[in-house]
C-alpha cells in the first residue's frame, strides 16, 4: 500500500525532527510515501475560531488534492497520512462533517467548484501510529530491529487530538498503539495516567503561565514514574514539553531535564538509522549519554 | 455592603438575549445544547477550568439563559485549548468544544472579545497569514502577535527564537503554496456566506440591533 503524506506547517519548521525521522523510517520499512503536492495549511484550531466554513474549505482543498493525486490507482480509498495531531484531527473532522452534514457538503463542494476542484469522499485520513500498528504490524517491526532500545523506560504521550473527539484506531482513555510500537523495538513503557492530558496547546505562546503549568504537570508525572524520556506523536506537544524546560525549572524550582522525542525518532534509532539522520540534534534536551550507550550497545547493557 | 457580596450583580430578565442559545445551537449538531443536565462533568474534565472566569458548565447554563454579553466577553472560550476532554465525556453528547468555537466566532464578529488578550489576536493573525500564503509561518506569526499585544514579549522570547533558529527549527523563509489563486477563489466564494444562522435561517445580525 502506498501513502500520500500531508506534512502540515509545523513539520516544516519547529517540528522538522518529526518529518526528518518519519520519512527515513517509512523508507527503511519499505513503505512508499509521497508528499501531497501543493498542500495548504489545515487551518488548525485558529481558523475554526474565525470562520467555520472557510476552515472546512481549507481542509477540503487538501482532501480534493489528495483524491486527485491518488498514488495507488488500484485502490478506491486514498490513504492520506497526517503525522501532526492537529492536522490529523482537522482533516478527519472535515471528512466526517462533509459526510454527516449535507448542508455543509453542498456549500463546500460549491466553493471547491469555483476553484476547479472536486471531492468525492474517497480519502481516509490516517495517523502514522495507526499505519505502523495496523498496516505494517508490530511483529514485522520487531523483526527489523537492529538496536533494541532495551533498558530504556519510555513514557508514551499521545496528547489530545489523536484520540479525541474521534477514537479511530485506539482506546480513547488509555491508548496503546505507541506503547506497542515502543515495546516492539525493545523498550519498556511506563504505565501512567496522563497519556492524553492536554499539554496546553498554543497557550504557551499566548498566556505562558497557564500553558507552562499544563506541560509541567505532564513532565513531572513522567519523571515520577521513572521514565528516561517522553515519546510524542505531535509537533506542538513536543515543542511545549521540550522547549520550555528551563522556564519551568525557574518557575517551579524543579530541574526537569527530560528528553522529549518523536516516537518515529526512537523507531529510527532501533532500526539502525544514525541519530544524525533522524534530526536528533535539533532537540533541546539530548538523551543522557548512558541511555544513548544502551541503544548503541544493542541493549546488552540491561538495567537490573 | 460586605466584601463577599460585592461581586454579585443583578441581571434582569429584560437584559437577557433570548435568541442567543439558538444562535449558538445552529452549529452542526449544536441542538444537543438544550439537553444539558448541568452535571459538571465538562468542568471537572477541563484542564483549564481553574483559570477560567466561568467554567464550561456555567457557560452552557449562561448560553441557555441568554447571558450573551457575559459569555462573549469572558475569557473562557479563549482559554479552551481544544483538547476535547469535555466533549468525549459529556453524558448528553454535547459538543462543548465546538460550542466554544462558536462563542469565539460570535465574540470576534461582535467585537466583544477581551481587549489586548493575546489569543484572539493570534487566531486573527493566523487566519490572515494563511489566507495570504496558504501556509502558516510560525516565526512571522509570533512576531506579529507580540507586536500587536505585548512588544516586551518579543525580547523575552528572543532567546528561545534564537535557539530554535540555531537548530534549524525556525526559518525566515515565508512558506507559501503554488496555486494561491485557487485558494483565494475557494475562500472568497465563502466570504459572502453568513458565519452562523439563527433557527429561521436568516443571517445573524451583528451588534446591539440583533435583540
Short mmCIF file of C-alpha atoms in Angstrom, two decimals:
data_model
loop_
_atom_site.label_atom_id
_atom_site.label_comp_id
_atom_site.label_asym_id
_atom_site.label_seq_id
_atom_site.Cartn_x
_atom_site.Cartn_y
_atom_site.Cartn_z
CA UNK A 1 0.00 0.00 0.00
CA UNK A 2 1.29 3.47 -0.73
CA UNK A 3 0.50 6.62 1.18
CA UNK A 4 0.11 10.29 0.46
CA UNK A 5 1.83 12.39 3.07
CA UNK A 6 0.42 15.64 4.43
CA UNK A 7 3.23 17.38 6.34
CA UNK A 8 1.47 20.48 7.67
CA UNK A 9 3.17 23.74 8.59
CA UNK A 10 4.75 22.58 11.87
CA UNK A 11 6.60 19.67 10.30
CA UNK A 12 8.36 22.15 8.05
CA UNK A 13 9.53 24.42 10.89
CA UNK A 14 9.52 23.78 14.66
CA UNK A 15 8.61 20.14 14.17
CA UNK A 16 11.18 19.36 11.49
CA UNK A 17 12.54 16.49 13.54
CA UNK A 18 9.23 14.71 13.07
CA UNK A 19 9.35 14.89 9.28
CA UNK A 20 13.05 14.13 9.17
CA UNK A 21 12.52 10.95 11.16
CA UNK A 22 9.20 9.65 9.90
CA UNK A 23 10.30 9.66 6.25
CA UNK A 24 13.54 7.64 6.82
CA UNK A 25 11.60 5.20 9.00
CA UNK A 26 8.98 4.62 6.32
CA UNK A 27 11.75 4.28 3.76
CA UNK A 28 13.58 1.73 5.90
CA UNK A 29 10.36 -0.23 6.29
CA UNK A 30 9.80 -0.04 2.53
CA UNK A 31 6.51 1.76 2.81
CA UNK A 32 6.25 4.17 -0.14
CA UNK A 33 5.25 7.71 0.87
CA UNK A 34 4.64 10.64 -1.45
CA UNK A 35 4.20 14.23 -0.28
CA UNK A 36 0.88 15.81 -1.24
CA UNK A 37 1.68 18.33 -3.93
CA UNK A 38 0.80 21.97 -3.16
CA UNK A 39 -0.88 21.20 0.17
CA UNK A 40 -2.14 24.15 2.19
CA UNK A 41 -2.45 24.78 5.93
CA UNK A 42 -5.14 22.63 7.54
CA UNK A 43 -6.49 25.65 9.41
CA UNK A 44 -5.58 24.31 12.86
CA UNK A 45 -7.67 25.43 15.82
CA UNK A 46 -7.34 29.11 14.95
CA UNK A 47 -9.28 29.00 11.71
CA UNK A 48 -12.26 27.39 13.35
CA UNK A 49 -12.31 30.32 15.79
CA UNK A 50 -12.82 32.84 13.00
CA UNK A 51 -14.95 31.20 10.36
CA UNK A 52 -16.27 27.67 10.35
CA UNK A 53 -16.98 27.30 6.65
CA UNK A 54 -13.62 28.59 5.43
CA UNK A 55 -11.96 26.28 7.96
CA UNK A 56 -13.71 23.33 6.36
CA UNK A 57 -12.94 24.67 2.87
CA UNK A 58 -9.20 24.84 3.61
CA UNK A 59 -9.14 21.18 4.62
CA UNK A 60 -11.47 20.20 1.82
CA UNK A 61 -8.96 21.56 -0.70
CA UNK A 62 -6.35 19.21 0.73
CA UNK A 63 -8.76 16.29 0.57
CA UNK A 64 -9.66 17.13 -3.03
CA UNK A 65 -5.98 17.37 -3.97
CA UNK A 66 -5.31 14.04 -2.29
CA UNK A 67 -8.08 12.39 -4.26
CA UNK A 68 -6.66 13.80 -7.49
CA UNK A 69 -3.14 12.63 -6.68
CA UNK A 70 -4.08 9.10 -5.60
CA UNK A 71 -0.76 7.21 -5.64
CA UNK A 72 -2.40 3.82 -5.76
CA UNK A 73 -4.59 3.59 -8.86
CA UNK A 74 -5.77 0.10 -7.91
CA UNK A 75 -7.25 1.15 -4.60
CA UNK A 76 -10.50 3.08 -4.24
CA UNK A 77 -9.63 4.79 -0.97
CA UNK A 78 -6.77 7.23 -0.75
CA UNK A 79 -4.69 6.89 2.40
CA UNK A 80 -3.61 10.36 3.50
CA UNK A 81 -1.03 10.21 6.26
CA UNK A 82 -1.05 13.20 8.62
CA UNK A 83 1.62 12.86 11.34
CA UNK A 84 0.74 16.16 13.06
CA UNK A 85 -2.07 15.51 15.53
CA UNK A 86 -3.66 18.89 14.77
CA UNK A 87 -3.74 18.30 11.01
CA UNK A 88 -4.90 14.73 11.60
CA UNK A 89 -7.91 15.88 13.58
CA UNK A 90 -8.85 18.83 11.37
CA UNK A 91 -8.68 16.79 8.16
CA UNK A 92 -10.50 13.91 9.78
CA UNK A 93 -13.17 16.19 11.22
CA UNK A 94 -13.73 17.85 7.84
CA UNK A 95 -14.01 14.46 6.18
CA UNK A 96 -16.62 13.41 8.74
CA UNK A 97 -18.59 16.65 8.61
CA UNK A 98 -18.74 16.53 4.82
CA UNK A 99 -20.30 13.06 5.09
CA UNK A 100 -22.53 13.79 8.07
CA UNK A 101 -23.99 17.20 7.21
CA UNK A 102 -25.36 17.58 3.65
CA UNK A 103 -25.76 21.30 4.16
CA UNK A 104 -22.03 21.78 4.71
CA UNK A 105 -21.17 19.33 1.93
CA UNK A 106 -23.18 21.34 -0.56
CA UNK A 107 -21.61 24.67 0.37
CA UNK A 108 -18.11 23.26 0.39
CA UNK A 109 -18.47 21.43 -2.93
CA UNK A 110 -19.85 24.63 -4.49
CA UNK A 111 -16.85 26.58 -3.30
CA UNK A 112 -14.48 23.82 -4.42
CA UNK A 113 -16.05 24.10 -7.85
CA UNK A 114 -15.15 27.78 -8.02
CA UNK A 115 -11.54 26.68 -7.62
CA UNK A 116 -11.97 23.88 -10.22
CA UNK A 117 -11.75 21.16 -7.61
CA UNK A 118 -13.97 18.30 -6.64
CA UNK A 119 -14.14 15.98 -3.66
CA UNK A 120 -15.96 12.66 -3.88
CA UNK A 121 -15.25 11.41 -0.38
CA UNK A 122 -12.64 8.75 -1.02
CA UNK A 123 -9.89 9.95 1.31
CA UNK A 124 -9.12 8.20 4.54
CA UNK A 125 -7.05 10.31 6.92
CA UNK A 126 -4.53 8.14 8.75
CA UNK A 127 -2.08 8.73 11.56
CA UNK A 128 1.35 7.06 11.26
CA UNK A 129 0.73 5.29 14.60
CA UNK A 130 -2.34 3.69 13.01
CA UNK A 131 -0.43 2.82 9.83
CA UNK A 132 2.54 1.30 11.64
CA UNK A 133 0.46 -0.79 14.03
CA UNK A 134 -2.44 -1.82 11.80
CA UNK A 135 -0.98 -1.86 8.27
CA UNK A 136 2.63 -2.77 8.94
CA UNK A 137 2.29 -4.66 12.21
CA UNK A 138 4.35 -4.71 15.38
CA UNK A 139 5.61 -8.28 14.81
CA UNK A 140 7.07 -7.35 11.46
CA UNK A 141 8.60 -4.23 13.01
CA UNK A 142 10.30 -6.08 15.84
CA UNK A 143 11.90 -8.44 13.30
CA UNK A 144 13.60 -5.49 11.61
CA UNK A 145 15.06 -4.04 14.80
CA UNK A 146 18.85 -3.83 14.80
CA UNK A 147 19.44 -1.87 18.01
CA UNK A 148 16.79 -2.82 20.50
CA UNK A 149 16.23 0.01 22.98
CA UNK A 150 16.38 -2.46 25.83
CA UNK A 151 16.55 -0.93 29.28
CA UNK A 152 15.11 2.37 28.14
CA UNK A 153 11.97 3.43 30.02
CA UNK A 154 9.66 5.44 27.81
CA UNK A 155 6.57 7.41 28.80
CA UNK A 156 4.34 7.46 25.72
CA UNK A 157 2.46 10.73 25.49
CA UNK A 158 -0.31 10.83 22.89
CA UNK A 159 -1.75 14.28 23.50
CA UNK A 160 -5.35 15.26 22.88
CA UNK A 161 -6.23 15.27 19.27
CA UNK A 162 -5.15 11.81 18.16
CA UNK A 163 -7.82 10.11 20.25
CA UNK A 164 -10.28 12.92 20.89
CA UNK A 165 -13.01 13.54 19.89
CA UNK A 166 -12.76 10.60 17.47
CA UNK A 167 -11.05 7.42 18.60
CA UNK A 168 -10.44 5.99 15.13
CA UNK A 169 -7.80 3.42 15.89
CA UNK A 170 -7.07 3.40 19.59
CA UNK A 171 -8.66 3.47 23.01
CA UNK A 172 -9.83 6.92 23.96
CA UNK A 173 -8.86 6.77 27.63
CA UNK A 174 -5.85 4.53 27.58
CA UNK A 175 -4.37 4.48 24.07
CA UNK A 176 -1.78 1.76 23.50
CA UNK A 177 -0.59 1.93 19.88
CA UNK A 178 2.56 3.93 20.69
CA UNK A 179 3.25 1.70 23.69
CA UNK A 180 3.03 -1.35 21.45
CA UNK A 181 5.45 0.17 18.95
CA UNK A 182 7.91 1.08 21.69
CA UNK A 183 7.68 -2.43 23.14
CA UNK A 184 8.20 -3.86 19.67
CA UNK A 185 11.53 -2.03 19.42
CA UNK A 186 12.60 -3.41 22.77
CA UNK A 187 11.91 -0.54 25.13
CA UNK A 188 9.94 -0.66 28.36
CA UNK A 189 6.90 1.60 28.55
CA UNK A 190 5.73 3.39 31.63
CA UNK A 191 2.16 2.95 32.77
CA UNK A 192 0.85 6.40 33.55
CA UNK A 193 -2.48 8.21 33.57
CA UNK A 194 -1.57 11.40 31.69
CA UNK A 195 -1.22 9.87 28.21
CA UNK A 196 -3.91 12.09 26.75
CA UNK A 197 -3.91 15.09 29.09
CA UNK A 198 -3.71 18.47 27.37
CA UNK A 199 -0.18 19.93 27.05
CA UNK A 200 -1.56 23.46 26.78
CA UNK A 201 -1.54 23.74 23.01
CA UNK A 202 -0.87 27.26 21.80
CA UNK A 203 -1.28 28.69 25.31
CA UNK A 204 2.49 28.52 25.87
CA UNK A 205 2.80 31.27 23.26
CA UNK A 206 -0.11 33.37 24.42
CA UNK A 207 -0.69 33.03 28.17
CA UNK A 208 2.52 31.39 29.17
CA UNK A 209 1.95 30.84 32.90
CA UNK A 210 -1.16 28.80 32.16
CA UNK A 211 0.41 26.83 29.31
CA UNK A 212 3.62 26.06 31.18
CA UNK A 213 1.75 24.64 34.15
CA UNK A 214 -0.11 22.17 31.95
CA UNK A 215 3.12 20.99 30.31
CA UNK A 216 4.92 20.79 33.64
CA UNK A 217 2.23 18.54 35.14
CA UNK A 218 2.88 16.01 32.36
CA UNK A 219 6.69 16.11 32.61
CA UNK A 220 6.67 15.85 36.38
CA UNK A 221 4.42 12.83 36.29
CA UNK A 222 6.60 11.14 33.66
CA UNK A 223 9.63 11.78 35.86
CA UNK A 224 7.89 10.44 38.96
CA UNK A 225 7.08 7.25 37.10
CA UNK A 226 10.76 6.78 36.36
CA UNK A 227 10.71 7.47 32.63
CA UNK A 228 14.03 8.13 30.86
CA UNK A 229 12.29 10.07 28.15
CA UNK A 230 8.88 11.05 26.82
CA UNK A 231 7.81 9.93 23.35
CA UNK A 232 5.31 12.13 21.49
CA UNK A 233 3.34 11.98 18.27
CA UNK A 234 2.53 15.68 17.85
CA UNK A 235 4.83 18.59 16.95
CA UNK A 236 3.11 21.03 19.30
CA UNK A 237 3.28 18.63 22.25
CA UNK A 238 6.95 18.05 21.55
CA UNK A 239 7.62 21.79 21.37
CA UNK A 240 5.70 22.57 24.55
CA UNK A 241 7.19 19.76 26.58
CA UNK A 242 10.76 20.29 25.45
CA UNK A 243 11.48 23.93 24.73
CA UNK A 244 10.30 25.47 27.97
CA UNK A 245 12.03 23.21 30.47
CA UNK A 246 14.41 25.97 31.58
CA UNK A 247 11.49 28.28 32.29
CA UNK A 248 9.63 25.53 34.11
CA UNK A 249 12.70 24.91 36.22
CA UNK A 250 12.78 28.54 37.30
CA UNK A 251 9.04 28.74 37.84
CA UNK A 252 8.58 25.53 39.82
CA UNK A 253 12.07 25.23 41.37
CA UNK A 254 12.47 21.81 39.87
CA UNK A 255 15.05 20.80 37.32
CA UNK A 256 13.00 18.94 34.75
CA UNK A 257 15.67 17.84 32.25
CA UNK A 258 13.51 15.28 30.49
CA UNK A 259 14.29 14.41 26.86
CA UNK A 260 11.24 14.52 24.60
CA UNK A 261 11.46 12.76 21.26
CA UNK A 262 9.11 11.77 18.50
CA UNK A 263 8.22 8.10 18.51
CA UNK A 264 9.50 7.98 14.94
CA UNK A 265 12.99 9.08 16.02
CA UNK A 266 13.10 6.23 18.51
CA UNK A 267 11.91 3.69 15.93
CA UNK A 268 14.57 5.03 13.58
CA UNK A 269 17.29 4.51 16.19
CA UNK A 270 16.12 0.97 16.75
CA UNK A 271 16.13 0.29 13.01
CA UNK A 272 19.79 1.27 12.95
CA UNK A 273 19.40 4.66 11.29
CA UNK A 274 22.13 7.01 12.62
CA UNK A 275 20.94 9.67 15.08
CA UNK A 276 22.13 12.43 12.77
CA UNK A 277 19.81 11.30 10.01
CA UNK A 278 16.89 11.39 12.44
CA UNK A 279 17.36 15.07 13.36
CA UNK A 280 18.08 14.16 16.97
CA UNK A 281 20.48 17.11 17.20
CA UNK A 282 17.59 19.51 16.70
CA UNK A 283 16.40 18.73 20.22
CA UNK A 284 16.98 21.00 23.21
CA UNK A 285 17.36 18.22 25.76
CA UNK A 286 19.64 15.44 24.49
CA UNK A 287 19.39 11.83 25.52
CA UNK A 288 21.58 11.08 28.52
CA UNK A 289 24.86 9.56 27.39
CA UNK A 290 24.20 6.49 29.49
CA UNK A 291 20.87 5.98 27.72
CA UNK A 292 22.45 6.58 24.33
CA UNK A 293 25.10 3.97 25.17
CA UNK A 294 22.38 1.47 25.95
CA UNK A 295 20.95 1.93 22.47
CA UNK A 296 24.31 1.79 20.74
CA UNK A 297 25.33 -1.38 22.52
CA UNK A 298 22.24 -3.01 21.14
CA UNK A 299 20.68 -3.47 24.53
CA UNK A 300 23.40 -5.57 26.08
CA UNK A 301 23.71 -3.18 29.00
CA UNK A 302 20.38 -4.08 30.56
CA UNK A 303 19.41 -2.25 33.70
CA UNK A 304 18.57 -4.65 36.50
CA UNK B 1 -22.02 46.17 51.55
CA UNK B 2 -19.78 43.38 52.85
CA UNK B 3 -16.93 42.35 50.58
CA UNK B 4 -18.24 38.91 49.78
CA UNK B 5 -21.41 40.37 48.35
CA UNK B 6 -19.77 42.88 46.07
CA UNK B 7 -19.24 40.54 43.15
CA UNK B 8 -22.94 39.85 42.90
CA UNK B 9 -24.61 41.67 40.07
CA UNK B 10 -28.30 41.78 39.38
CA UNK B 11 -29.32 40.85 35.88
CA UNK B 12 -32.87 41.49 34.84
CA UNK B 13 -34.84 39.25 32.52
CA UNK B 14 -35.24 42.09 30.03
CA UNK B 15 -31.45 42.37 29.66
CA UNK B 16 -31.06 38.80 28.50
CA UNK B 17 -30.91 37.83 24.84
CA UNK B 18 -33.49 35.08 24.34
CA UNK B 19 -32.22 34.22 20.84
CA UNK B 20 -28.61 33.71 21.92
CA UNK B 21 -28.94 29.99 22.66
CA UNK B 22 -30.47 29.37 19.24
CA UNK B 23 -27.60 31.15 17.53
CA UNK B 24 -25.02 29.03 19.31
CA UNK B 25 -27.07 25.87 18.75
CA UNK B 26 -27.16 26.49 15.00
CA UNK B 27 -23.73 24.89 14.56
CA UNK B 28 -23.81 21.38 13.08
CA UNK B 29 -25.08 19.05 15.79
CA UNK B 30 -25.46 22.00 18.15
CA UNK B 31 -29.07 21.36 19.12
CA UNK B 32 -27.91 18.98 21.87
CA UNK B 33 -27.02 22.10 23.86
CA UNK B 34 -30.57 22.05 25.17
CA UNK B 35 -30.14 18.56 26.62
CA UNK B 36 -27.53 19.68 29.19
CA UNK B 37 -28.26 18.35 32.68
CA UNK B 38 -25.70 20.60 34.37
CA UNK B 39 -23.81 17.64 35.82
CA UNK B 40 -20.48 19.47 35.67
CA UNK B 41 -18.51 16.63 34.07
CA UNK B 42 -17.16 19.08 31.50
CA UNK B 43 -15.84 21.45 34.15
CA UNK B 44 -14.31 18.55 36.02
CA UNK B 45 -12.58 17.21 32.91
CA UNK B 46 -11.36 20.58 31.65
CA UNK B 47 -7.65 21.07 32.47
CA UNK B 48 -8.16 24.82 32.19
CA UNK B 49 -11.30 25.39 34.24
CA UNK B 50 -9.26 26.65 37.25
CA UNK B 51 -8.05 29.53 35.05
CA UNK B 52 -11.42 30.36 33.50
CA UNK B 53 -13.69 33.09 34.78
CA UNK B 54 -16.70 30.85 34.15
CA UNK B 55 -16.36 27.09 33.97
CA UNK B 56 -17.68 25.25 30.88
CA UNK B 57 -20.77 24.11 32.81
CA UNK B 58 -21.54 27.69 33.79
CA UNK B 59 -21.03 28.85 30.21
CA UNK B 60 -23.57 26.29 28.94
CA UNK B 61 -26.10 27.42 31.53
CA UNK B 62 -25.44 31.06 30.71
CA UNK B 63 -25.81 30.46 26.97
CA UNK B 64 -29.15 28.81 27.53
CA UNK B 65 -30.32 31.61 29.82
CA UNK B 66 -29.25 34.25 27.29
CA UNK B 67 -26.30 35.89 29.06
CA UNK B 68 -24.86 36.93 25.73
CA UNK B 69 -22.64 39.79 26.84
CA UNK B 70 -21.12 37.88 29.74
CA UNK B 71 -20.43 34.76 27.68
CA UNK B 72 -18.90 36.54 24.71
CA UNK B 73 -16.69 38.86 26.73
CA UNK B 74 -15.47 36.15 29.11
CA UNK B 75 -12.03 34.57 28.85
CA UNK B 76 -13.43 31.04 28.96
CA UNK B 77 -13.80 30.27 25.29
CA UNK B 78 -10.39 31.79 24.51
CA UNK B 79 -8.66 29.65 27.11
CA UNK B 80 -10.13 26.48 25.63
CA UNK B 81 -7.19 24.67 24.03
CA UNK B 82 -9.48 22.33 22.03
CA UNK B 83 -8.41 19.19 23.84
CA UNK B 84 -11.98 17.79 23.57
CA UNK B 85 -11.84 16.21 27.04
CA UNK B 86 -15.28 17.68 27.84
CA UNK B 87 -16.82 16.63 24.52
CA UNK B 88 -15.95 12.96 24.83
CA UNK B 89 -17.09 12.70 28.45
CA UNK B 90 -20.37 14.62 28.18
CA UNK B 91 -23.17 12.15 29.04
CA UNK B 92 -25.52 14.10 26.78
CA UNK B 93 -23.02 14.19 23.89
CA UNK B 94 -22.94 17.96 23.73
CA UNK B 95 -20.10 19.18 21.50
CA UNK B 96 -18.76 21.61 24.09
CA UNK B 97 -15.51 22.33 22.25
CA UNK B 98 -17.48 23.26 19.14
CA UNK B 99 -19.72 25.48 21.25
CA UNK B 100 -16.58 27.26 22.49
CA UNK B 101 -15.55 27.75 18.85
CA UNK B 102 -19.00 29.19 18.10
CA UNK B 103 -18.64 31.59 21.05
CA UNK B 104 -15.21 32.66 19.77
CA UNK B 105 -16.60 33.36 16.32
CA UNK B 106 -19.52 35.38 17.67
CA UNK B 107 -17.21 37.31 20.01
CA UNK B 108 -14.99 38.30 17.08
CA UNK B 109 -17.99 39.09 14.90
CA UNK B 110 -19.45 41.35 17.56
CA UNK B 111 -16.04 42.70 18.62
CA UNK B 112 -16.59 41.98 22.31
CA UNK B 113 -13.63 39.71 22.99
CA UNK B 114 -11.28 40.74 25.86
CA UNK B 115 -9.07 43.59 24.68
CA UNK B 116 -5.26 43.16 24.41
CA UNK B 117 -5.79 39.49 25.14
CA UNK B 118 -3.31 37.51 23.06
CA UNK B 119 -5.40 34.52 21.99
CA UNK B 120 -7.99 36.21 19.73
CA UNK B 121 -5.17 38.24 18.17
CA UNK B 122 -3.23 35.04 17.46
CA UNK B 123 -6.30 33.49 15.84
CA UNK B 124 -6.81 36.51 13.58
CA UNK B 125 -3.16 36.80 12.61
CA UNK B 126 -3.11 33.09 11.82
CA UNK B 127 -6.29 33.43 9.76
CA UNK B 128 -4.93 36.31 7.70
CA UNK B 129 -1.49 34.75 7.25
CA UNK B 130 -2.93 31.51 5.91
CA UNK B 131 -5.31 33.40 3.66
CA UNK B 132 -2.36 35.24 2.09
CA UNK B 133 0.20 32.44 1.85
CA UNK B 134 -1.79 29.24 2.11
CA UNK B 135 0.55 28.10 4.86
CA UNK B 136 1.33 29.35 8.31
CA UNK B 137 4.76 30.58 9.26
CA UNK B 138 5.45 30.36 12.96
CA UNK B 139 8.19 32.99 13.29
CA UNK B 140 6.25 35.65 11.39
CA UNK B 141 3.06 34.75 13.19
CA UNK B 142 4.57 35.10 16.65
CA UNK B 143 6.40 38.32 15.80
CA UNK B 144 3.17 39.90 14.64
CA UNK B 145 1.34 38.57 17.67
CA UNK B 146 3.80 40.06 20.14
CA UNK B 147 3.98 43.36 18.29
CA UNK B 148 0.23 43.66 18.50
CA UNK B 149 -0.22 42.59 22.10
CA UNK B 150 2.91 42.97 24.17
CA UNK B 151 6.12 44.02 22.38
CA UNK B 152 8.08 43.23 25.56
CA UNK B 153 7.39 39.56 24.90
CA UNK B 154 9.39 39.90 21.70
CA UNK B 155 12.54 40.41 23.79
CA UNK B 156 11.56 37.79 26.34
CA UNK B 157 11.08 35.17 23.64
CA UNK B 158 14.04 36.24 21.52
CA UNK B 159 16.39 33.75 23.18
CA UNK B 160 14.06 30.86 22.51
CA UNK B 161 13.72 32.06 18.93
CA UNK B 162 17.49 32.13 18.53
CA UNK B 163 17.84 28.64 19.96
CA UNK B 164 15.20 27.37 17.56
CA UNK B 165 16.87 29.19 14.67
CA UNK B 166 20.23 27.69 15.60
CA UNK B 167 18.72 24.22 15.45
CA UNK B 168 17.09 24.92 12.11
CA UNK B 169 13.63 24.78 13.62
CA UNK B 170 12.67 28.32 12.75
CA UNK B 171 13.03 29.70 9.29
CA UNK B 172 12.90 33.22 7.92
CA UNK B 173 11.62 31.97 4.60
CA UNK B 174 7.96 32.66 4.01
CA UNK B 175 6.39 29.32 3.14
CA UNK B 176 3.62 29.53 0.59
CA UNK B 177 1.66 27.37 -1.79
CA UNK B 178 1.92 27.36 -5.57
CA UNK B 179 -1.70 27.93 -6.57
CA UNK B 180 -2.54 30.92 -4.40
CA UNK B 181 -5.29 31.98 -6.80
CA UNK B 182 -7.03 28.66 -6.41
CA UNK B 183 -7.10 29.09 -2.65
CA UNK B 184 -8.21 32.70 -3.00
CA UNK B 185 -11.13 31.69 -5.23
CA UNK B 186 -12.07 28.98 -2.76
CA UNK B 187 -12.07 31.26 0.27
CA UNK B 188 -13.64 34.23 -1.49
CA UNK B 189 -16.58 32.13 -2.65
CA UNK B 190 -17.42 31.51 1.01
CA UNK B 191 -16.79 35.05 2.17
CA UNK B 192 -20.38 36.08 1.46
CA UNK B 193 -21.79 33.19 3.45
CA UNK B 194 -23.04 34.24 6.89
CA UNK B 195 -20.95 32.93 9.75
CA UNK B 196 -23.87 31.43 11.58
CA UNK B 197 -27.54 31.24 11.00
CA UNK B 198 -30.33 31.56 13.50
CA UNK B 199 -33.08 28.98 13.67
CA UNK B 200 -35.24 30.61 11.00
CA UNK B 201 -32.38 30.55 8.54
CA UNK B 202 -31.83 34.29 8.44
CA UNK B 203 -28.29 35.52 8.92
CA UNK B 204 -27.40 36.59 12.43
CA UNK B 205 -27.41 40.35 12.69
CA UNK B 206 -24.48 41.84 14.50
CA UNK B 207 -24.32 44.30 17.34
CA UNK B 208 -26.99 45.54 19.71
CA UNK B 209 -29.58 45.75 16.94
CA UNK B 210 -29.83 41.97 16.98
CA UNK B 211 -32.03 41.94 20.02
#
